[in-house]
PDB file of C-alpha atoms and ligand atoms in Angstrom:
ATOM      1  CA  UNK A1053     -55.557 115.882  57.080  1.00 96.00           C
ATOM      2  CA  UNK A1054     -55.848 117.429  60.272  1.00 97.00           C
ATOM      3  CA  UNK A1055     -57.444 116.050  63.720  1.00 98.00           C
ATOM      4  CA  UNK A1056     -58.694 118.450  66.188  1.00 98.00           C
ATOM      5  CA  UNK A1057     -60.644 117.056  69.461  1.00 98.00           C
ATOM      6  CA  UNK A1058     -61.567 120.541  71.229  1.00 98.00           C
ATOM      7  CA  UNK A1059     -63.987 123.020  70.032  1.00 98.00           C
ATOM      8  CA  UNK A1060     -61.154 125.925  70.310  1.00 98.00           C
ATOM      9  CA  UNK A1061     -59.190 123.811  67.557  1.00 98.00           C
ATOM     10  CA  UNK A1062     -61.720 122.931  65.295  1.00 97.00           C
ATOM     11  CA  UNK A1063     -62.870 126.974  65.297  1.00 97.00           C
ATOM     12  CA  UNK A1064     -59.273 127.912  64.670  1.00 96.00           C
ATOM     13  CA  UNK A1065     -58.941 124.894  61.992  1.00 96.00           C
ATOM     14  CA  UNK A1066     -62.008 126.221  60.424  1.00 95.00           C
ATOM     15  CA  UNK A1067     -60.765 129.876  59.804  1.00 93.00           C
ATOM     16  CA  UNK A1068     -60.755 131.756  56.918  1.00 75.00           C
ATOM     17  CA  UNK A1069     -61.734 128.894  54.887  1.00 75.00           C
ATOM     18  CA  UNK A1070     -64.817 128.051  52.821  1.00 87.00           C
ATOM     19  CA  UNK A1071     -67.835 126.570  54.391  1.00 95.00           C
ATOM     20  CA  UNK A1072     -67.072 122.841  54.260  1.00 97.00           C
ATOM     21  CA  UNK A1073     -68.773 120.267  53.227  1.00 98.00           C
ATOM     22  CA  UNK A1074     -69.295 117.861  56.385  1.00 98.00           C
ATOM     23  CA  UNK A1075     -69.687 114.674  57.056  1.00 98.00           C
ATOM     24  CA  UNK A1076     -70.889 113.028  60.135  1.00 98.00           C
ATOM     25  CA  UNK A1077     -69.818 109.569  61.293  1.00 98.00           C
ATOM     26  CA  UNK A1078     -69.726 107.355  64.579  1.00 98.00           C
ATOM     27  CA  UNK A1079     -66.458 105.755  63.367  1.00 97.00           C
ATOM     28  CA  UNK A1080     -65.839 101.852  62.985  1.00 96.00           C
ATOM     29  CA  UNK A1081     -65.469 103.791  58.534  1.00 97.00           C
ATOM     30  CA  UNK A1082     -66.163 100.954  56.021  1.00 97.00           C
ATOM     31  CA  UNK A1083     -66.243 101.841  52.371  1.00 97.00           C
ATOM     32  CA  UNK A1084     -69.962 103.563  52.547  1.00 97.00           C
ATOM     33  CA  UNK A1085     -68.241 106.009  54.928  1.00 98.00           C
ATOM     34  CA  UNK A1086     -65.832 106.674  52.306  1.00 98.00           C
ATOM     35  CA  UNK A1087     -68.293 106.895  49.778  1.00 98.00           C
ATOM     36  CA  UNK A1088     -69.729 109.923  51.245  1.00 98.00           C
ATOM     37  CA  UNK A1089     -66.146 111.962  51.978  1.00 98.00           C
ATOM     38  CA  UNK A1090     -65.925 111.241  47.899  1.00 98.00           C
ATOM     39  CA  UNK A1091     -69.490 112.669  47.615  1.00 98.00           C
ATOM     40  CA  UNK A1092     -68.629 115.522  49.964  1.00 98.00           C
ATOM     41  CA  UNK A1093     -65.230 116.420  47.612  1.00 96.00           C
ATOM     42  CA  UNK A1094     -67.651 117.185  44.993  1.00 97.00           C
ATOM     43  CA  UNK A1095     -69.262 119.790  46.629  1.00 97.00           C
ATOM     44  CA  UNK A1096     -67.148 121.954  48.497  1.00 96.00           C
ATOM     45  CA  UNK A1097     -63.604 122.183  48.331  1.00 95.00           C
ATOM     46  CA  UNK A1098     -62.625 121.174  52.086  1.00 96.00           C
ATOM     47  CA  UNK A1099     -64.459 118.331  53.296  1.00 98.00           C
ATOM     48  CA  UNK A1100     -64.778 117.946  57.177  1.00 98.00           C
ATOM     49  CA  UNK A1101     -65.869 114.642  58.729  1.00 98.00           C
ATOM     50  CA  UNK A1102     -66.940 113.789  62.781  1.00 98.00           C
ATOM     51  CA  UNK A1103     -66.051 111.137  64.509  1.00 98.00           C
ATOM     52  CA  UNK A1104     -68.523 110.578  67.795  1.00 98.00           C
ATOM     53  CA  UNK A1105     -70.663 107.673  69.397  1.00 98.00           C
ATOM     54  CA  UNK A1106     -73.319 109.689  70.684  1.00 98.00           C
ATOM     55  CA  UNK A1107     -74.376 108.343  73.831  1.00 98.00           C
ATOM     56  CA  UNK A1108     -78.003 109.875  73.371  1.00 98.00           C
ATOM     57  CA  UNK A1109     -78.837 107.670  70.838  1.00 97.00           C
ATOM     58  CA  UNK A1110     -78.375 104.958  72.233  1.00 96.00           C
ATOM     59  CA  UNK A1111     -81.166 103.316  74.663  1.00 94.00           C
ATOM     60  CA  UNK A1112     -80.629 101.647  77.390  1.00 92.00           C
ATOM     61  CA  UNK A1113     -79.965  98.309  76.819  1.00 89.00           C
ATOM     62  CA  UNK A1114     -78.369  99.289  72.901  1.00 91.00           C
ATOM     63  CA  UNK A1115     -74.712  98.654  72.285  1.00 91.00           C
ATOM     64  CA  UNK A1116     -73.300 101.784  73.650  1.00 95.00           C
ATOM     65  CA  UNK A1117     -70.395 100.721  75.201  1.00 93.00           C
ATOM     66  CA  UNK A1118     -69.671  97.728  72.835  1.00 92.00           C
ATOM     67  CA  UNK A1119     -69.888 100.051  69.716  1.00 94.00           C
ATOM     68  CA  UNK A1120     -66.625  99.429  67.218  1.00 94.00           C
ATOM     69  CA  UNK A1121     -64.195 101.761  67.949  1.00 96.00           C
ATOM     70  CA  UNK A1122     -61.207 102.235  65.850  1.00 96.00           C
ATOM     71  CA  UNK A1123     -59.502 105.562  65.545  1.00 96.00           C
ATOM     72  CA  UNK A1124     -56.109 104.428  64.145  1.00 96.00           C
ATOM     73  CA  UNK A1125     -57.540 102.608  61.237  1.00 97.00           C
ATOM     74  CA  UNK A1126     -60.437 105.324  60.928  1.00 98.00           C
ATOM     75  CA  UNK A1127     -57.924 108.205  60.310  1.00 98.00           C
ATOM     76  CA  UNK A1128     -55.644 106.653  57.778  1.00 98.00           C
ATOM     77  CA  UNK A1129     -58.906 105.578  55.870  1.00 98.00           C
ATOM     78  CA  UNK A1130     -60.569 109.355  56.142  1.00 98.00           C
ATOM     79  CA  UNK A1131     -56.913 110.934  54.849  1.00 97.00           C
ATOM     80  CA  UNK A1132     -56.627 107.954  51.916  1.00 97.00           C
ATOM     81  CA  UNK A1133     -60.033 108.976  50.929  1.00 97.00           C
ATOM     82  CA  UNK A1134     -59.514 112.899  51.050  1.00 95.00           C
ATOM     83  CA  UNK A1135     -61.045 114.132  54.219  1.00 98.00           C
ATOM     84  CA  UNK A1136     -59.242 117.969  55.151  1.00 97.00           C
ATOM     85  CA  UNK A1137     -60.295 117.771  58.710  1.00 97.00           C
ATOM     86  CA  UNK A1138     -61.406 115.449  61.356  1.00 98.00           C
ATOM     87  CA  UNK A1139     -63.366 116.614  64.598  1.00 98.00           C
ATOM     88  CA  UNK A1140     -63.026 113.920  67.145  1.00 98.00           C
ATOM     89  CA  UNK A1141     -64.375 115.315  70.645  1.00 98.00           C
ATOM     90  CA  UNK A1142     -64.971 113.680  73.688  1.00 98.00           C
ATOM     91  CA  UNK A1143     -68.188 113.326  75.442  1.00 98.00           C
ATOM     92  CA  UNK A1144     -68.097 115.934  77.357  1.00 98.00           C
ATOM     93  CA  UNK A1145     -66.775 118.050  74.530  1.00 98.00           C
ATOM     94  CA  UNK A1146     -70.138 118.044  72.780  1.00 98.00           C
ATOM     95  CA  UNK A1147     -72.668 117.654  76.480  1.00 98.00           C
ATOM     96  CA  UNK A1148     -70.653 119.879  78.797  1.00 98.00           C
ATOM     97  CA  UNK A1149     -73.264 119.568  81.066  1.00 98.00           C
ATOM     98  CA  UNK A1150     -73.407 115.971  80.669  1.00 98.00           C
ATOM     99  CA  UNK A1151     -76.041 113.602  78.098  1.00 97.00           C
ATOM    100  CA  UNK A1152     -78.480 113.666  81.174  1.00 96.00           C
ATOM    101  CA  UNK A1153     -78.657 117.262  80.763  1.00 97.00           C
ATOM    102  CA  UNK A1154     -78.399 118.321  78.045  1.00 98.00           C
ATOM    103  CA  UNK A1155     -80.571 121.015  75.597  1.00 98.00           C
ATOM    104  CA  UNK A1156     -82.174 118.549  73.212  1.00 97.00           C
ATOM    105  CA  UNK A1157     -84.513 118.805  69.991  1.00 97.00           C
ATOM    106  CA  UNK A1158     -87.166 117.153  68.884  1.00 97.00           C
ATOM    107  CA  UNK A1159     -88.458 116.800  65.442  1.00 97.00           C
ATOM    108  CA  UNK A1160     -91.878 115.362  65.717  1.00 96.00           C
ATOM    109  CA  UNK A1161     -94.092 113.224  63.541  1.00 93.00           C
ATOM    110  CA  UNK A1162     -91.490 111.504  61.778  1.00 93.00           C
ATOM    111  CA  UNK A1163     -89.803 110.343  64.522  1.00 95.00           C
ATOM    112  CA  UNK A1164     -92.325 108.375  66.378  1.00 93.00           C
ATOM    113  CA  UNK A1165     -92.539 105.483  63.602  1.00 94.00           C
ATOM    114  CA  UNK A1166     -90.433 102.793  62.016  1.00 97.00           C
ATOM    115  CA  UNK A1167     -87.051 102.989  63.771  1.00 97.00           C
ATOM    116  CA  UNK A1168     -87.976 105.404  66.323  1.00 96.00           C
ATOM    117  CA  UNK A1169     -91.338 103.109  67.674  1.00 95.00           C
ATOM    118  CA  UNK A1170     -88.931 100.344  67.990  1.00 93.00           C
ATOM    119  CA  UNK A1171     -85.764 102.518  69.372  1.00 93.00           C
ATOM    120  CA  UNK A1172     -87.809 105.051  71.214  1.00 94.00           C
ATOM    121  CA  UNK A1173     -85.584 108.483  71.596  1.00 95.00           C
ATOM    122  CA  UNK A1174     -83.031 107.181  69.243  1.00 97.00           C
ATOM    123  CA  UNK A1175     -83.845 110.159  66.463  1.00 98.00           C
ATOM    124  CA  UNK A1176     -84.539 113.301  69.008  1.00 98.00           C
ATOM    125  CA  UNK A1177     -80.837 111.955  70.107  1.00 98.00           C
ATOM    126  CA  UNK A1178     -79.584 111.909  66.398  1.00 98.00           C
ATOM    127  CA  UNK A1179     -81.044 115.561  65.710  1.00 98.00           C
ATOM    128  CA  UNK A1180     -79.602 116.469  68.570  1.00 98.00           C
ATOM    129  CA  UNK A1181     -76.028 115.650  68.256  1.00 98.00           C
ATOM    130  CA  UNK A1182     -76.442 116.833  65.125  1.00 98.00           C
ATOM    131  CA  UNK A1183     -77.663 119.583  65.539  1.00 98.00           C
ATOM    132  CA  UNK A1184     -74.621 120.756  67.868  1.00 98.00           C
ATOM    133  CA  UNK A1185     -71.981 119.261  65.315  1.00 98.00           C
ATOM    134  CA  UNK A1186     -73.760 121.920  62.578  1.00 98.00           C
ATOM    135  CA  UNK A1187     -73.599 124.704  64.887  1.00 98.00           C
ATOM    136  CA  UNK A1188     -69.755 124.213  65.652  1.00 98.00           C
ATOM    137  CA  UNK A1189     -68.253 123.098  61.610  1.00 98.00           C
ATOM    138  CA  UNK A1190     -70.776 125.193  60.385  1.00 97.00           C
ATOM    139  CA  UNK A1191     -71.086 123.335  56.863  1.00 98.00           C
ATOM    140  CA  UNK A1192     -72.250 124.671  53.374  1.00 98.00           C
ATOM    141  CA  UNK A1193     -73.466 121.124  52.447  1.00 98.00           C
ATOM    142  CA  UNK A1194     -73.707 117.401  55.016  1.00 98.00           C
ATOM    143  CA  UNK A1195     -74.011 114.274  53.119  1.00 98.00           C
ATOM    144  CA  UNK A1196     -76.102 111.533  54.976  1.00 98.00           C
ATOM    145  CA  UNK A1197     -76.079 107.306  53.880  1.00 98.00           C
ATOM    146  CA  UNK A1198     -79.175 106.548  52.721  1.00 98.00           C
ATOM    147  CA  UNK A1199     -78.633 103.580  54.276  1.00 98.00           C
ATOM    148  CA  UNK A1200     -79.943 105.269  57.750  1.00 98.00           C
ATOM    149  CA  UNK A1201     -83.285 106.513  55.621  1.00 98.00           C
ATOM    150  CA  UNK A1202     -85.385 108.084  58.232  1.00 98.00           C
ATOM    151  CA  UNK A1203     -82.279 109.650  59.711  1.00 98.00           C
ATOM    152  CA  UNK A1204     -81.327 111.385  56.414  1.00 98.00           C
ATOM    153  CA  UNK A1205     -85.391 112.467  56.011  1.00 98.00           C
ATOM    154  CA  UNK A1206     -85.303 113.691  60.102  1.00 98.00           C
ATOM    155  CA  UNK A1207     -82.356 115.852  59.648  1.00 98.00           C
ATOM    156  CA  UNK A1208     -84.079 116.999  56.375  1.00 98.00           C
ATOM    157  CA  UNK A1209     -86.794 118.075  58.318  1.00 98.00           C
ATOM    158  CA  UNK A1210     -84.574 119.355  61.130  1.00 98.00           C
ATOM    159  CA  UNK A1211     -82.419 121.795  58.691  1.00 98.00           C
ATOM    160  CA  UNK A1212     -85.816 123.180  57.009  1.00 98.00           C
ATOM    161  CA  UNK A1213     -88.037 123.679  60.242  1.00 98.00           C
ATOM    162  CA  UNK A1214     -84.934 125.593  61.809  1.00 98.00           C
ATOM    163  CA  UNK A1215     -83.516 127.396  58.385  1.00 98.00           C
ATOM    164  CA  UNK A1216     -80.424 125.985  59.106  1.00 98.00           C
ATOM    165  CA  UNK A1217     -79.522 127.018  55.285  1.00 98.00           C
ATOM    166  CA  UNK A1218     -77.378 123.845  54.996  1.00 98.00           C
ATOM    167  CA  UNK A1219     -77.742 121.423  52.030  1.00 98.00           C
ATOM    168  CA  UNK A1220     -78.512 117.815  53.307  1.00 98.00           C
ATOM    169  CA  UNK A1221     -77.150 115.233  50.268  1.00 98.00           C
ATOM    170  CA  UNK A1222     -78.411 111.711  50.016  1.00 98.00           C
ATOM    171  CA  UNK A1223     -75.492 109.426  49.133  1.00 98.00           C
ATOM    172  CA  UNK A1224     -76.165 105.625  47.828  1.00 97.00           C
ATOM    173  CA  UNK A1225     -76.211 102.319  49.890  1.00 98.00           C
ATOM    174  CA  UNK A1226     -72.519 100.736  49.663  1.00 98.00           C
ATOM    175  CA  UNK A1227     -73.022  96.874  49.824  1.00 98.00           C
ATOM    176  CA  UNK A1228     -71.421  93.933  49.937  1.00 98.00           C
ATOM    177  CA  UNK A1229     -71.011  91.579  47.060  1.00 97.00           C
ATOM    178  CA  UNK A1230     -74.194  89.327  48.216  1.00 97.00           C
ATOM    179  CA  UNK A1231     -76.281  92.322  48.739  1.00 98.00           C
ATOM    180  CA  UNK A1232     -75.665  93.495  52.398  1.00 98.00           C
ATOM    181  CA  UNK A1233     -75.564  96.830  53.251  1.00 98.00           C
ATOM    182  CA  UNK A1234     -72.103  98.018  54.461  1.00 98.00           C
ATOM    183  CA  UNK A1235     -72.742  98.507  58.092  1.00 97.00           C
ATOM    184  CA  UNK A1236     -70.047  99.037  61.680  1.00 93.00           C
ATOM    185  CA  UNK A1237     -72.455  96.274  63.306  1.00 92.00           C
ATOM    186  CA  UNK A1238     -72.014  93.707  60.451  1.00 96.00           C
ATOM    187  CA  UNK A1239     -69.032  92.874  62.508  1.00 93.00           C
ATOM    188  CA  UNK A1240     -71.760  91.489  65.174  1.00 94.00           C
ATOM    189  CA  UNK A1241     -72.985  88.434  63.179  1.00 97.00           C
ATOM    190  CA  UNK A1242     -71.176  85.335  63.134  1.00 97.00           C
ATOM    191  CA  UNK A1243     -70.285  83.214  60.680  1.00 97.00           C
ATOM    192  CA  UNK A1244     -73.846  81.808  60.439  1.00 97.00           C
ATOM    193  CA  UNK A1245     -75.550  84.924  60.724  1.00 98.00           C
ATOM    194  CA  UNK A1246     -73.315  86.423  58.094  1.00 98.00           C
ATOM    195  CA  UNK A1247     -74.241  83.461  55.798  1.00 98.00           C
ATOM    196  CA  UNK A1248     -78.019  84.747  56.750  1.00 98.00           C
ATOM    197  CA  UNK A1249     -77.857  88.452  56.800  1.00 98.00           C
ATOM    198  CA  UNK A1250     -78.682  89.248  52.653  1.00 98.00           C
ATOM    199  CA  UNK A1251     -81.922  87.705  53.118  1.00 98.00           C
ATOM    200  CA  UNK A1252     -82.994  91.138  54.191  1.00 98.00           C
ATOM    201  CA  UNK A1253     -82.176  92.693  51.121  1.00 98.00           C
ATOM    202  CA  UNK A1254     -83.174  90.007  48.851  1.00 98.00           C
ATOM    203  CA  UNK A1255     -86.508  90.312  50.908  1.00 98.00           C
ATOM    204  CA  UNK A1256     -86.679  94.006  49.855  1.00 98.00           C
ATOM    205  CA  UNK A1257     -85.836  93.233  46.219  1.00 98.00           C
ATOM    206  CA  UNK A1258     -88.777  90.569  46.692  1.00 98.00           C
ATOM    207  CA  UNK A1259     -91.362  93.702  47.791  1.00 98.00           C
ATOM    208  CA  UNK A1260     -90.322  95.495  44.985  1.00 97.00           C
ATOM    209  CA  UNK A1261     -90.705  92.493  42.385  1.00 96.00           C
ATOM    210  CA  UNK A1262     -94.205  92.613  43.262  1.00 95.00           C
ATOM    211  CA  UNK A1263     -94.989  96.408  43.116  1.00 94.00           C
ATOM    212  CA  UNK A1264     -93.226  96.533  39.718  1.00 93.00           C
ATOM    213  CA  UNK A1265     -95.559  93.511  38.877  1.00 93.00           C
ATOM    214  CA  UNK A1266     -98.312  95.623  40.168  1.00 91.00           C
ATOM    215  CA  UNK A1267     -99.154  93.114  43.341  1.00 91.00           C
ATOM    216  CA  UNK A1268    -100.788  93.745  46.757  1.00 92.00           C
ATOM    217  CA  UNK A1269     -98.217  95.590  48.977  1.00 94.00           C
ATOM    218  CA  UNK A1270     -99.598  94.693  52.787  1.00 95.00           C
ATOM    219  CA  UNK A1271     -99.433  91.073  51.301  1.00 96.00           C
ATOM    220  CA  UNK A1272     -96.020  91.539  49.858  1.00 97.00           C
ATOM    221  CA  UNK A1273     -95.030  93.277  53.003  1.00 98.00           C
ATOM    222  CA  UNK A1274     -96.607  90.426  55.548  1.00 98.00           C
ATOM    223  CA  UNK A1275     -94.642  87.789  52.785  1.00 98.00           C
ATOM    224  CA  UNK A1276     -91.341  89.301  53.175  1.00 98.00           C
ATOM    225  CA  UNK A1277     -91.942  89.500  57.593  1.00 98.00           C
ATOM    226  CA  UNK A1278     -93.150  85.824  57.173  1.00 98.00           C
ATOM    227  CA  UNK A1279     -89.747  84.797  55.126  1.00 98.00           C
ATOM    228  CA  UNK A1280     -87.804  86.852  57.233  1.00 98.00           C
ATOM    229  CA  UNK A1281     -88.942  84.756  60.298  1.00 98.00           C
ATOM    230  CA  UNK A1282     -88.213  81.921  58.936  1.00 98.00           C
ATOM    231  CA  UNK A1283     -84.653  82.215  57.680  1.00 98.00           C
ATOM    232  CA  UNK A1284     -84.112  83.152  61.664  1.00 98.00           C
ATOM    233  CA  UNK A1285     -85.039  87.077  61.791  1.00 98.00           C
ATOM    234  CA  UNK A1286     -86.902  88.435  64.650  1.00 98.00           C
ATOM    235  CA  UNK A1287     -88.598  91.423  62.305  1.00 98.00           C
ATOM    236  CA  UNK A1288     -89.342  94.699  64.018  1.00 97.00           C
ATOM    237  CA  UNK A1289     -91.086  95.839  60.651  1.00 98.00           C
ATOM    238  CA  UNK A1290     -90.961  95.488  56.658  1.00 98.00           C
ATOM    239  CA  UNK A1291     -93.123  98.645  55.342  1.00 98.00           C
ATOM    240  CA  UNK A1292     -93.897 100.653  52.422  1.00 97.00           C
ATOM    241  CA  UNK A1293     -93.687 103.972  53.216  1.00 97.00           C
ATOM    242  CA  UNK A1294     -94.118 107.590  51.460  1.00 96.00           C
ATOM    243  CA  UNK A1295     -90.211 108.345  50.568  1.00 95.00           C
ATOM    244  CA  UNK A1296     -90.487 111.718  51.313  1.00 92.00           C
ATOM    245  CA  UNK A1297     -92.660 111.964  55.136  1.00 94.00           C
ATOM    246  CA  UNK A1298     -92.275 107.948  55.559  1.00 96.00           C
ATOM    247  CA  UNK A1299     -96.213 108.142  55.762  1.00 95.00           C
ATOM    248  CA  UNK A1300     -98.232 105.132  54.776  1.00 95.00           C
ATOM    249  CA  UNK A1301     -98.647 105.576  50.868  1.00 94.00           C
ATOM    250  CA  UNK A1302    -102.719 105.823  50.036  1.00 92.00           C
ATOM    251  CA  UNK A1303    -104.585 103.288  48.478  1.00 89.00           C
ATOM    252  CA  UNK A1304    -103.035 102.994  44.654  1.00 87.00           C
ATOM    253  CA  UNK A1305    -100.169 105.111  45.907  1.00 90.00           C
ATOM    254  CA  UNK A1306     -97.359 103.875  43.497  1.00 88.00           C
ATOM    255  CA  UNK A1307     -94.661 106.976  43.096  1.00 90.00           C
ATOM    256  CA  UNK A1308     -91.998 107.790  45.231  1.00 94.00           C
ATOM    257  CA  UNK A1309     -92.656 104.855  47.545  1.00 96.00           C
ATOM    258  CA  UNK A1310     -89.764 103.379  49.523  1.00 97.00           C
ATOM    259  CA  UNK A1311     -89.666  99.942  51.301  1.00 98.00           C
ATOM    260  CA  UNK A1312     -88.103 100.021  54.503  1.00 98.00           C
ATOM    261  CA  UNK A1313     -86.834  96.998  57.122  1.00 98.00           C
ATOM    262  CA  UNK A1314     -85.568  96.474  60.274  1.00 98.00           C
ATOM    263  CA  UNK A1315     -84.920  93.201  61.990  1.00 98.00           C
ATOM    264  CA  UNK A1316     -82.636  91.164  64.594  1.00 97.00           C
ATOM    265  CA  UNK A1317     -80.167  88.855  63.621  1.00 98.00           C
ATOM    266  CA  UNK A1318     -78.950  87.113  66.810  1.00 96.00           C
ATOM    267  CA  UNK A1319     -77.783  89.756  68.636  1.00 94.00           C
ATOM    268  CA  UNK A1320     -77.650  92.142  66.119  1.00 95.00           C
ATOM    269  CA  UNK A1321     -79.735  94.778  64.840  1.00 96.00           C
ATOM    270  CA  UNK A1322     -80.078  95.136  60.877  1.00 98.00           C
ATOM    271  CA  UNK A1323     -82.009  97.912  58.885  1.00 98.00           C
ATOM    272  CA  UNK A1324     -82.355  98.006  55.360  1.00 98.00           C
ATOM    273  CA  UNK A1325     -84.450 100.242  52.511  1.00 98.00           C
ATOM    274  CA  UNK A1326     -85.147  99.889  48.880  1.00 98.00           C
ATOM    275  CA  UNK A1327     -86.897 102.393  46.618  1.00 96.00           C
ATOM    276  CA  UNK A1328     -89.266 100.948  44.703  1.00 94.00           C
ATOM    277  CA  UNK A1329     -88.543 103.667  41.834  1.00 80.00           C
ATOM    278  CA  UNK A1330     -85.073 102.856  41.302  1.00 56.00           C
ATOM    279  CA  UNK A1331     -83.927 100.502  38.932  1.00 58.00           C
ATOM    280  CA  UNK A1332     -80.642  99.816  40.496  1.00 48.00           C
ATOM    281  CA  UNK A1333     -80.824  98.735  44.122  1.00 46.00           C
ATOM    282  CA  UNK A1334     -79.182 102.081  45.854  1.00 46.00           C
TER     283      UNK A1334
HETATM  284  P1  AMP B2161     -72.765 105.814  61.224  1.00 77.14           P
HETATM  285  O1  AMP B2161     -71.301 105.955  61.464  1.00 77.14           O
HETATM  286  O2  AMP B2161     -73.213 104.400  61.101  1.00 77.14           O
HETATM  287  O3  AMP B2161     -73.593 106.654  62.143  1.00 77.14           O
HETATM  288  O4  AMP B2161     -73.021 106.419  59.781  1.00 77.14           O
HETATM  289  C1  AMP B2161     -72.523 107.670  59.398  1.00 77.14           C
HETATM  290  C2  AMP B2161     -73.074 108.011  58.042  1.00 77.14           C
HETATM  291  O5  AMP B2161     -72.705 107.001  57.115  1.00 77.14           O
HETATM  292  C3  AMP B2161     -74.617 108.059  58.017  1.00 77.14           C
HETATM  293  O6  AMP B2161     -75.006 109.138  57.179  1.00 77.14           O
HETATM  294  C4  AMP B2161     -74.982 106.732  57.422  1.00 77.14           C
HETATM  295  O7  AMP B2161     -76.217 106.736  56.758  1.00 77.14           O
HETATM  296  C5  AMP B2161     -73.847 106.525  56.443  1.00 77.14           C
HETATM  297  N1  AMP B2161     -73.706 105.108  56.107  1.00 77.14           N
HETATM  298  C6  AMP B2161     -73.501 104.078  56.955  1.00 77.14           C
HETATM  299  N2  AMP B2161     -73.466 102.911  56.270  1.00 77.14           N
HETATM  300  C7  AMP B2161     -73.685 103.220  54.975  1.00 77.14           C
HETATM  301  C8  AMP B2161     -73.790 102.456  53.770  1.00 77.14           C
HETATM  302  N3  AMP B2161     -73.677 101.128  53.764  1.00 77.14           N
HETATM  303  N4  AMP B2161     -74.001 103.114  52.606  1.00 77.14           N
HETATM  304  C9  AMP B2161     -74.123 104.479  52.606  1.00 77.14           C
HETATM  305  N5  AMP B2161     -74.041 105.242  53.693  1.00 77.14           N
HETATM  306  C10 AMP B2161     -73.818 104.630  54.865  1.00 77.14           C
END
């Protein structure tokens, strides 16, 4: 595997070879990062994967500066699990006029619910970034966790309102043993909060026991918020949402319906989505 850091080396890196297929990451790779290289292998034969904390997505008062960063242990896990080529630039690599000022995009509509009511300029950040990491590896195919649901529909969005012409693949939710989704800011809880942290899944799995039993979903919805307050969450939302434009589903809605969470542990920030089509819970 190679590692390039400037734009000059990635372009020369990227020569002559077939479009890639890419796959973006902030770093801090756990086995869901993995599982998307493997994903990526199977469509294209040169995978590329980013490494980058984008400041513009985080707010203010967000982890920015305390995010995980481990490039040693990163880069032997990306070549162990096949990656061709790692871009790793620096800040001002990607903004060279600086994050203040930089050109950004906004994808609207989506954006302004869910995740980006409660972390407000976190997605025009994350299309952004994006955006400029497409334009410079110029990929065939990116794979996105569906772990980070609205993210993966936003860039959606972003690659068909711009014709971008690049094919945006879903991968599943890698979890832990007790149901937690893989996640860099797992490493937040503590012990305690650890013990605590499935209960947003199992509340999920709880929201879709009831649609599959054909129940109320606002009540199922206010029950899982209610349980997740008192095993020590501070909720920012459990909804059912639309998979496909994360609208509200109408009344009797029952296909393609997705139940998204997001809540504080501590700390910690946790999100978490189950579709309520799937048998298995990806
Ligand atoms: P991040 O480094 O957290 O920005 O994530 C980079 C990519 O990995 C995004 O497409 C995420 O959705 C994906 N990802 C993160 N955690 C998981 C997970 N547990 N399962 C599947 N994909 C994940």
């Amino acid at each position: 595997m190679q590692v390039v850091h400037t734009i000059a080396a990635l372009r020369q890196a990227l020569q002559a070879a077939d479009k890639p297929a890419f796959v973006p990451t902030m770093g801090n790779l756990h086995a869901g990062h993995y599982g998307l290289v493997a994903l990526a292998r199977r469509h294209a034969t040169r995978v590329v994967a980013s490494i980058f904390v984008n400041p513009t997505q985080f707010g203010p008062n967000e982890d920015f500066a305390r995010y995980p960063r481990t490039p040693e242990a990163d880069e032997a896990g990306l070549r162990e699990a096949g990656c061709d080529l790692l871009f790793q630039p620096a800040v001002e690599t990607l903004y060279p006029f600086g994050p203040e000022h930089c050109v950004r995009v906004r994808v609207p509509g989506l954006t302004d619910e869910l995740d980006g009511a409660a972390r407000p300029g976190h997605f025009d950040g994350v299309a952004t970034v994006v955006l400029r990491l497409f334009n410079l590896v110029r990929p065939d195919c990116a794979v996105f966790g569906r772990k980070d649901y609205q993210q993966w529909r936003v860039i959606e969005y972003l690659v068909r309102d711009l014709s971008l012409g690049i094919a945006i693949i879903p991968a599943p939710i890698a979890r832990d043993d007790d149901g937690l989704a893989l996640s860099s800011r797992n490493r937040y809880l503590s012990a305690g909060e650890r013990a605590v942290a499935p209960q947003l899944h199992r509340q999920l799995e709880t929201v879709r026991a009831s649609w599959r039993a054909g129940g109320d979903l606002a009540r199922a919805e206010a029950g899982a918020l209610d349980a997740l307050q008192r095993a020590g969450f501070v909720p920012d939302y459990v909804q059912v949402r639309r998979g496909r434009d994360l609208r509200r589903p109408e009344p009797g809605e029952r296909d393609g319906l997705v139940v998204l969470a997001a809540a504080r542990l501590g700390t910690t920030r946790l999100i978490d989505n189950l579709e309520l089509c799937a048998d298995q819970g990806v």
